[in-house]
PDB file of C-alpha atoms in Angstrom:
ATOM      1  CA  UNK A 172     -20.623  38.162 107.307  1.00  0.00           C
ATOM      2  CA  UNK A 173     -20.588  40.307 110.450  1.00  0.00           C
ATOM      3  CA  UNK A 174     -17.414  42.407 111.193  1.00  0.00           C
ATOM      4  CA  UNK A 175     -15.949  41.700 107.755  1.00  0.00           C
ATOM      5  CA  UNK A 176     -13.966  44.309 105.866  1.00  0.00           C
ATOM      6  CA  UNK A 177     -15.010  43.998 102.242  1.00  0.00           C
ATOM      7  CA  UNK A 178     -13.824  45.954  99.215  1.00  0.00           C
ATOM      8  CA  UNK A 179     -15.275  49.345 100.094  1.00  0.00           C
ATOM      9  CA  UNK A 180     -14.217  49.007 103.778  1.00  0.00           C
ATOM     10  CA  UNK A 181     -10.692  47.979 102.766  1.00  0.00           C
ATOM     11  CA  UNK A 182     -10.388  50.949 100.343  1.00  0.00           C
ATOM     12  CA  UNK A 183     -11.702  53.426 102.954  1.00  0.00           C
ATOM     13  CA  UNK A 184      -9.403  51.914 105.641  1.00  0.00           C
ATOM     14  CA  UNK A 185      -6.377  52.423 103.331  1.00  0.00           C
ATOM     15  CA  UNK A 186      -7.298  56.094 102.847  1.00  0.00           C
ATOM     16  CA  UNK A 187      -7.878  56.766 106.540  1.00  0.00           C
ATOM     17  CA  UNK A 188      -5.300  54.409 108.149  1.00  0.00           C
ATOM     18  CA  UNK A 189      -2.626  53.675 105.587  1.00  0.00           C
ATOM     19  CA  UNK A 190       0.209  53.976 108.146  1.00  0.00           C
ATOM     20  CA  UNK A 191       0.498  53.247 111.827  1.00  0.00           C
ATOM     21  CA  UNK A 192       0.528  56.183 114.217  1.00  0.00           C
ATOM     22  CA  UNK A 193       4.109  56.465 115.460  1.00  0.00           C
ATOM     23  CA  UNK A 194       3.176  56.555 119.151  1.00  0.00           C
ATOM     24  CA  UNK A 195       1.009  53.438 118.847  1.00  0.00           C
ATOM     25  CA  UNK A 196       3.604  51.649 116.754  1.00  0.00           C
ATOM     26  CA  UNK A 197       6.295  52.452 119.352  1.00  0.00           C
ATOM     27  CA  UNK A 198       4.020  51.035 122.049  1.00  0.00           C
ATOM     28  CA  UNK A 199       3.634  47.637 120.278  1.00  0.00           C
ATOM     29  CA  UNK A 200       7.297  47.555 119.335  1.00  0.00           C
ATOM     30  CA  UNK A 201       8.185  48.083 122.972  1.00  0.00           C
ATOM     31  CA  UNK A 202       7.008  44.534 123.768  1.00  0.00           C
ATOM     32  CA  UNK A 203       8.915  42.908 120.867  1.00  0.00           C
ATOM     33  CA  UNK A 204      12.453  41.452 121.103  1.00  0.00           C
ATOM     34  CA  UNK A 205      14.855  40.163 118.541  1.00  0.00           C
ATOM     35  CA  UNK A 206      14.159  36.454 117.945  1.00  0.00           C
ATOM     36  CA  UNK A 207      10.555  36.647 119.097  1.00  0.00           C
ATOM     37  CA  UNK A 208       7.994  34.739 117.037  1.00  0.00           C
ATOM     38  CA  UNK A 209       5.146  37.282 116.670  1.00  0.00           C
ATOM     39  CA  UNK A 210       1.539  36.886 115.672  1.00  0.00           C
ATOM     40  CA  UNK A 211      -0.812  39.705 114.650  1.00  0.00           C
ATOM     41  CA  UNK A 212      -4.366  38.447 114.388  1.00  0.00           C
ATOM     42  CA  UNK A 213      -6.657  40.880 112.478  1.00  0.00           C
ATOM     43  CA  UNK A 214      -3.578  42.289 110.729  1.00  0.00           C
ATOM     44  CA  UNK A 215      -5.652  43.936 107.990  1.00  0.00           C
ATOM     45  CA  UNK A 216      -3.675  45.759 105.368  1.00  0.00           C
ATOM     46  CA  UNK A 217      -0.472  45.657 107.433  1.00  0.00           C
ATOM     47  CA  UNK A 218      -0.107  49.054 108.959  1.00  0.00           C
ATOM     48  CA  UNK A 219       1.637  47.469 111.925  1.00  0.00           C
ATOM     49  CA  UNK A 220       2.816  44.232 110.405  1.00  0.00           C
ATOM     50  CA  UNK A 221       4.901  45.984 107.696  1.00  0.00           C
ATOM     51  CA  UNK A 222       6.843  48.193 110.150  1.00  0.00           C
ATOM     52  CA  UNK A 223       7.616  45.109 112.239  1.00  0.00           C
ATOM     53  CA  UNK A 224       8.844  43.318 109.054  1.00  0.00           C
ATOM     54  CA  UNK A 225      10.952  46.301 108.098  1.00  0.00           C
ATOM     55  CA  UNK A 226      12.641  46.115 111.499  1.00  0.00           C
ATOM     56  CA  UNK A 227      13.511  42.454 110.967  1.00  0.00           C
ATOM     57  CA  UNK A 228      10.939  40.847 113.233  1.00  0.00           C
ATOM     58  CA  UNK A 229       9.570  37.333 112.549  1.00  0.00           C
ATOM     59  CA  UNK A 230       5.885  38.289 112.293  1.00  0.00           C
ATOM     60  CA  UNK A 231       2.916  36.392 110.930  1.00  0.00           C
ATOM     61  CA  UNK A 232      -0.481  38.010 110.249  1.00  0.00           C
ATOM     62  CA  UNK A 233      -3.916  36.434 109.892  1.00  0.00           C
ATOM     63  CA  UNK A 234      -7.132  38.173 108.751  1.00  0.00           C
ATOM     64  CA  UNK A 235     -10.549  37.126 107.522  1.00  0.00           C
ATOM     65  CA  UNK A 236     -10.670  39.803 104.819  1.00  0.00           C
ATOM     66  CA  UNK A 237      -9.239  38.861 101.474  1.00  0.00           C
ATOM     67  CA  UNK A 238      -9.522  42.546 100.405  1.00  0.00           C
ATOM     68  CA  UNK A 239      -7.461  43.797 103.375  1.00  0.00           C
ATOM     69  CA  UNK A 240      -4.831  41.100 102.757  1.00  0.00           C
ATOM     70  CA  UNK A 241      -4.663  42.141  99.063  1.00  0.00           C
ATOM     71  CA  UNK A 242      -3.865  45.654 100.212  1.00  0.00           C
ATOM     72  CA  UNK A 243      -1.187  44.219 102.468  1.00  0.00           C
ATOM     73  CA  UNK A 244       0.442  42.160  99.695  1.00  0.00           C
ATOM     74  CA  UNK A 245       0.397  45.196  97.282  1.00  0.00           C
ATOM     75  CA  UNK A 246       2.543  47.081  99.851  1.00  0.00           C
ATOM     76  CA  UNK A 247       4.590  44.127 101.085  1.00  0.00           C
ATOM     77  CA  UNK A 248       4.600  41.152  98.684  1.00  0.00           C
ATOM     78  CA  UNK A 249       6.897  39.170 100.989  1.00  0.00           C
ATOM     79  CA  UNK A 250       4.660  39.523 104.068  1.00  0.00           C
ATOM     80  CA  UNK A 251       3.904  36.287 105.858  1.00  0.00           C
ATOM     81  CA  UNK A 252       0.119  36.574 106.362  1.00  0.00           C
ATOM     82  CA  UNK A 253      -2.841  34.480 105.361  1.00  0.00           C
ATOM     83  CA  UNK A 254      -6.609  34.515 105.169  1.00  0.00           C
ATOM     84  CA  UNK A 255      -8.287  32.647 107.942  1.00  0.00           C
ATOM     85  CA  UNK A 256     -10.302  32.582 111.139  1.00  0.00           C
ATOM     86  CA  UNK A 257      -8.077  32.932 114.193  1.00  0.00           C
ATOM     87  CA  UNK A 258     -10.447  30.588 116.082  1.00  0.00           C
ATOM     88  CA  UNK A 259      -9.542  27.793 113.677  1.00  0.00           C
ATOM     89  CA  UNK A 260      -5.815  28.607 113.497  1.00  0.00           C
ATOM     90  CA  UNK A 261      -3.187  26.257 114.903  1.00  0.00           C
ATOM     91  CA  UNK A 262       0.569  26.483 115.026  1.00  0.00           C
ATOM     92  CA  UNK A 263       3.241  23.895 115.706  1.00  0.00           C
ATOM     93  CA  UNK A 264       5.357  26.542 117.451  1.00  0.00           C
ATOM     94  CA  UNK A 265       3.887  28.868 120.078  1.00  0.00           C
ATOM     95  CA  UNK A 266       4.217  32.660 119.729  1.00  0.00           C
ATOM     96  CA  UNK A 267       6.335  34.791 122.038  1.00  0.00           C
ATOM     97  CA  UNK A 268       4.308  37.919 121.384  1.00  0.00           C
ATOM     98  CA  UNK A 269       0.716  38.267 120.166  1.00  0.00           C
ATOM     99  CA  UNK A 270      -0.942  41.648 119.626  1.00  0.00           C
ATOM    100  CA  UNK A 271      -4.190  43.061 118.273  1.00  0.00           C
ATOM    101  CA  UNK A 272      -3.841  46.717 117.443  1.00  0.00           C
ATOM    102  CA  UNK A 273      -6.021  49.747 117.232  1.00  0.00           C
ATOM    103  CA  UNK A 274      -9.262  48.496 118.748  1.00  0.00           C
ATOM    104  CA  UNK A 275      -9.685  45.639 116.234  1.00  0.00           C
ATOM    105  CA  UNK A 276     -10.648  43.400 119.170  1.00  0.00           C
ATOM    106  CA  UNK A 277     -13.578  45.780 119.757  1.00  0.00           C
ATOM    107  CA  UNK A 278     -15.155  44.331 116.565  1.00  0.00           C
ATOM    108  CA  UNK A 279     -15.979  41.298 118.707  1.00  0.00           C
ATOM    109  CA  UNK A 280     -19.236  42.670 120.078  1.00  0.00           C
ATOM    110  CA  UNK A 281     -20.464  39.249 121.223  1.00  0.00           C
ATOM    111  CA  UNK A 282     -19.050  38.492 124.675  1.00  0.00           C
ATOM    112  CA  UNK A 283     -18.885  34.706 123.980  1.00  0.00           C
ATOM    113  CA  UNK A 284     -16.959  35.253 120.763  1.00  0.00           C
ATOM    114  CA  UNK A 285     -14.567  37.657 122.581  1.00  0.00           C
ATOM    115  CA  UNK A 286     -14.041  35.015 125.302  1.00  0.00           C
ATOM    116  CA  UNK A 287     -13.328  32.274 122.723  1.00  0.00           C
ATOM    117  CA  UNK A 288     -10.863  34.582 120.955  1.00  0.00           C
ATOM    118  CA  UNK A 289      -8.989  35.261 124.212  1.00  0.00           C
ATOM    119  CA  UNK A 290      -8.809  31.555 125.086  1.00  0.00           C
ATOM    120  CA  UNK A 291      -7.612  30.740 121.566  1.00  0.00           C
ATOM    121  CA  UNK A 292      -4.869  33.393 121.677  1.00  0.00           C
ATOM    122  CA  UNK A 293      -3.766  32.252 125.115  1.00  0.00           C
ATOM    123  CA  UNK A 294      -3.379  28.642 123.662  1.00  0.00           C
ATOM    124  CA  UNK A 295      -1.069  30.012 120.990  1.00  0.00           C
ATOM    125  CA  UNK A 296       1.175  31.879 123.455  1.00  0.00           C
ATOM    126  CA  UNK A 297       4.500  30.447 124.517  1.00  0.00           C
ATOM    127  CA  UNK A 298       5.138  30.146 128.286  1.00  0.00           C
ATOM    128  CA  UNK A 299       6.185  33.568 129.501  1.00  0.00           C
ATOM    129  CA  UNK A 300       4.918  35.089 126.227  1.00  0.00           C
ATOM    130  CA  UNK A 301       3.184  38.466 125.982  1.00  0.00           C
ATOM    131  CA  UNK A 302      -0.246  39.326 124.655  1.00  0.00           C
ATOM    132  CA  UNK A 303      -1.236  42.988 124.030  1.00  0.00           C
ATOM    133  CA  UNK A 304      -4.711  43.843 122.917  1.00  0.00           C
ATOM    134  CA  UNK A 305      -5.995  47.365 122.250  1.00  0.00           C
ATOM    135  CA  UNK A 306      -9.659  47.665 123.091  1.00  0.00           C
ATOM    136  CA  UNK A 307     -11.621  50.841 122.633  1.00  0.00           C
ATOM    137  CA  UNK A 308     -13.817  52.292 125.382  1.00  0.00           C
ATOM    138  CA  UNK A 309     -15.577  55.575 125.999  1.00  0.00           C
ATOM    139  CA  UNK A 310     -12.446  56.720 127.900  1.00  0.00           C
ATOM    140  CA  UNK A 311     -10.606  56.664 124.579  1.00  0.00           C
ATOM    141  CA  UNK A 312     -13.067  59.283 123.199  1.00  0.00           C
ATOM    142  CA  UNK A 313     -11.441  62.000 125.399  1.00  0.00           C
ATOM    143  CA  UNK A 314      -8.297  63.809 124.488  1.00  0.00           C
ATOM    144  CA  UNK A 315      -5.292  62.745 126.560  1.00  0.00           C
ATOM    145  CA  UNK A 316      -1.591  63.513 126.227  1.00  0.00           C
ATOM    146  CA  UNK A 317      -1.096  60.559 123.915  1.00  0.00           C
ATOM    147  CA  UNK A 318       1.068  58.497 126.305  1.00  0.00           C
ATOM    148  CA  UNK A 319       0.120  55.078 127.582  1.00  0.00           C
ATOM    149  CA  UNK A 320      -0.178  54.665 131.352  1.00  0.00           C
ATOM    150  CA  UNK A 321      -0.477  51.443 133.311  1.00  0.00           C
ATOM    151  CA  UNK A 322      -4.021  51.201 134.679  1.00  0.00           C
ATOM    152  CA  UNK A 323      -3.745  47.831 136.358  1.00  0.00           C
ATOM    153  CA  UNK A 324      -1.658  44.663 136.411  1.00  0.00           C
ATOM    154  CA  UNK A 325      -2.935  41.269 137.321  1.00  0.00           C
ATOM    155  CA  UNK A 326      -0.419  38.472 138.087  1.00  0.00           C
ATOM    156  CA  UNK A 327      -1.067  35.158 136.307  1.00  0.00           C
ATOM    157  CA  UNK A 328      -0.394  31.621 137.646  1.00  0.00           C
ATOM    158  CA  UNK A 329       2.355  31.027 135.109  1.00  0.00           C
ATOM    159  CA  UNK A 330       4.351  34.003 136.357  1.00  0.00           C
ATOM    160  CA  UNK A 331       3.081  36.283 133.566  1.00  0.00           C
ATOM    161  CA  UNK A 332       1.050  39.429 134.048  1.00  0.00           C
ATOM    162  CA  UNK A 333      -2.151  40.772 132.458  1.00  0.00           C
ATOM    163  CA  UNK A 334      -1.573  44.538 132.055  1.00  0.00           C
ATOM    164  CA  UNK A 335      -4.188  47.147 131.194  1.00  0.00           C
ATOM    165  CA  UNK A 336      -2.918  50.392 129.813  1.00  0.00           C
ATOM    166  CA  UNK A 337      -4.715  53.552 128.602  1.00  0.00           C
ATOM    167  CA  UNK A 338      -3.964  56.677 126.709  1.00  0.00           C
ATOM    168  CA  UNK A 339      -7.214  58.252 127.837  1.00  0.00           C
ATOM    169  CA  UNK A 340      -7.832  60.183 131.073  1.00  0.00           C
ATOM    170  CA  UNK A 341      -7.760  58.174 134.301  1.00  0.00           C
TER     171      UNK A 341
END
């Protein structure tokens, strides 16, 4: 399966990325509010999901990798996450905040699959909800000061806004 984190990948990921970087965690937390229903697709081993849980947020994770989810449950047995394909996921209640962290969205190298993913996520979002997706680019390969700057904001028909932020040079 393409873009799948198996046993070796999951073990390596846990060594390299066991915990969320504080600046990136603060960035994702800045969009969360008490009472929000939050979804983290591609939650992996929980490096962001767990700190959200520890802060009392109602967060659900979904991931294709059984091995990554096993790592999550070893660290947080009470986590609300499950194995599945986000494109086949449905929810009776829409989410107030959906985020994909740390360039996981960049694993979607097929433009059609990326488009379907965005459409699916939008369908799961509550009116006025927020969606934050980190996507890697060549700009991210350069050293910046670590802060996130607004690059552009596009107003949406429903009153929302699509915001592009970067921590790379502008």
